Amino acid sequence: MEYRKNDLVTLCIEDIGNGGEGIGRTDGFTLFVKDAIMGDTVEAKITKVKKNYGYARTERVITPSAFRVEPECPFHRQCGGCQIQAMDYERQLLFKVRKIRNNLIRIGGFDAAFIDEIMEPVVGMEIPWRYRNKAQFPVGYDRNGGLVTGFYAGRTHDIIPNTDCLLGAAENKQILEAVLSYMKENQVPAYREQTGEGLVRHILIRTGFASGEIMVCLVINGKKLPKEEALIRKLTEIPLKAGRFDAQKDKEQKESGKEALVNPEADSAACRRIVSITVSINRERTNVIMGKEIRVLWGRGYIEDSIRILRAGEENRVRFRISPLSFYQVNPGQTEKLYSLALSCAELTGKEIVWDLYCGIGTISLFLARYAGKVYGVEVIPEAIRDARENARINGIENVEFYVGRAEEVLPEKYKKDGIRADVIVVDPPRKGCDEKCLETMLAMKPDRIVYVSCDSATLARDLAVLCEGGYELKKVQGVDLFGMTTHVEVACCLQRKDS
Ligand code: SAH
């Protein structure tokens, strides 16, 4: 039978694709069905037809799958950020194990039985909600010209006015409302993508879950906001659960070299307060959210937070300073488990020379440094390295050195010119994985162990194939669910040199 766009079909969903879509067949024709869960029987409308397969959208669930749950978020289908929110959480974790496994077999060329032997279950969250410490909300207009902020409706640039994403911090809503009210009262226009006119593009909110410190950064298409003091007043007067942050006192405390006013160890996660209000200047006609120039309007230019990890039952906490442009894991609770895993793979005894490539603000580097001889961190964003150095200082960690640059350039240079060795190399690259040149140099340096932390199991599989071909054995693979309700999964892998 020939299928056409807009045809209605009834089909049983037998599988799930890597993007969380349901996969089913009708008359031998495969359909990738949006908003369908494995085990559902649905009525779906065909949205696109290719030669041997097509795409469809669920119109009606006829018989719900046993894995189907009622989505918590009323905007679930429109937003598209949580691709698998309608799936039972336990099932989500199984889906992620399978996704990693399939990629290792199909892309990495690993043997299925071998993968089953070394792969551990994905580490899940106790409560898979409100786990994100960072959110970026676009600001714009609705159809009636009303000022709105919220989320882009899946794959479009229409804003759904939802200020309470259930993955983010509960305070975000109050903060967004305060910013909108400042904009309305002072006739501050939102940016219009189509024309490149207007001012406020995005609102970035970052929260230190351990410290309670909040950063609000407005991304603007200009140099300055009108009536900045009105914005500051609005934001600092929000009745958050905790007391007000005293910027002046904080500054004096810091300048006199004393402990920061906010001591993460002493703080409860409930004590939230805004400590930093900044603007990021982005005047480019681009989809990139943040501009490179940051100006502090009030308080500090950064927040502090801390991460606690366990190693052989012993608790270890490191404090971090985080600037608007620096990368910081978005799910701090699960990050603790991820880093604990990475650290155990490194098997440090206190003497090792360790490289931490793609180190960001030095998060993994500083934990490694506590147990290694010497750690070298490499990261391409200069602000992040500035944070990393400051982080080493505030934690009193001296056996670490940071370099700004691309891993694939810095590593070969340090190895070939300066002859620096490595006992252990840790990599935590962005989605595109490691550059070939970087992998090549890692192999040439012959570290005993390689720890690969990845946020994309497809590029991970590709890179692991190169490393294993080059003399390493994959010892363990474990996913950690940093991104519940979405199809993303973080993975930590331990590799050992065969002849070591
Ligand atoms: N390990 C850190 C950061 C991981 S995210 C943490 O857990 O917090 C990946 C980091 O790699 C980002 O900070 C990004 O800026 C950086 N990066 C991207 N491409 C790079 C490259 N070619 N060389 C070095 N760092 C790079």
Coordinates of C-alpha atoms and ligand atoms in Angstrom, one line a residue, residues 325-329 335 338-339 356-365 378-381 384 405-409 426-433 435 453 455 490, ligand 1:
L325 CA 30.4 31.9 30.0
S326 CA 31.9 28.9 31.7
F327 CA 30.6 25.3 31.4
Y328 CA 29.3 23.7 34.5
Q329 CA 27.4 20.4 34.6
T335 CA 27.5 15.0 38.6
L338 CA 29.6 10.8 37.5
Y339 CA 32.8 12.3 38.9
D356 CA 42.3 16.4 32.2
L357 CA 41.3 17.4 28.6
Y358 CA 38.3 19.6 28.0
C359 CA 38.5 20.6 31.7
G360 CA 36.0 23.5 31.8
I361 CA 36.4 25.3 35.2
G362 CA 38.6 22.5 36.4
T363 CA 35.8 20.5 38.1
I364 CA 37.3 17.0 37.4
S365 CA 40.9 18.3 37.5
V378 CA 43.3 21.9 29.0
E379 CA 40.3 24.0 28.0
V380 CA 39.5 26.3 25.0
I381 CA 37.5 29.0 26.8
A384 CA 36.7 29.0 32.1
G405 CA 43.7 26.1 24.0
R406 CA 42.4 23.3 22.0
A407 CA 43.1 19.8 23.4
E408 CA 44.3 18.7 19.9
E409 CA 46.8 21.5 19.8
V426 CA 40.8 12.0 31.4
V427 CA 38.7 13.4 28.5
D428 CA 35.3 15.0 28.7
P429 CA 34.7 16.4 25.3
P430 CA 31.6 18.2 23.9
R431 CA 29.1 16.3 21.7
K432 CA 31.3 16.1 18.7
G433 CA 33.8 14.0 20.7
D435 CA 39.6 15.4 17.5
V453 CA 33.5 10.9 30.0
C455 CA 27.7 13.3 26.7
E490 CA 26.2 10.8 30.1
Ligands
SAH1 N1 35.1 18.5 32.4 C1 34.3 19.7 32.5 C2 33.8 20.3 31.2 C3 33.2 19.4 30.2 S1 32.3 20.1 28.9 C4 33.2 19.5 33.5 O1 32.8 18.3 33.8 O2 32.7 20.5 34.0 C5 33.4 20.2 27.6 C6 34.3 21.4 27.7 O3 35.2 21.3 26.6 C7 33.7 22.8 27.6 O4 34.1 23.5 28.7 C8 34.2 23.4 26.3 O5 34.4 24.7 26.3 C9 35.5 22.6 26.1 N2 36.0 22.4 24.7 C10 35.3 22.3 23.6 N3 36.1 22.1 22.5 C11 37.4 22.0 23.0 C12 38.7 21.7 22.5 N4 38.8 21.5 21.2 N5 39.8 21.7 23.3 C13 39.6 21.9 24.6 N6 38.4 22.2 25.2 C14 37.3 22.2 24.4

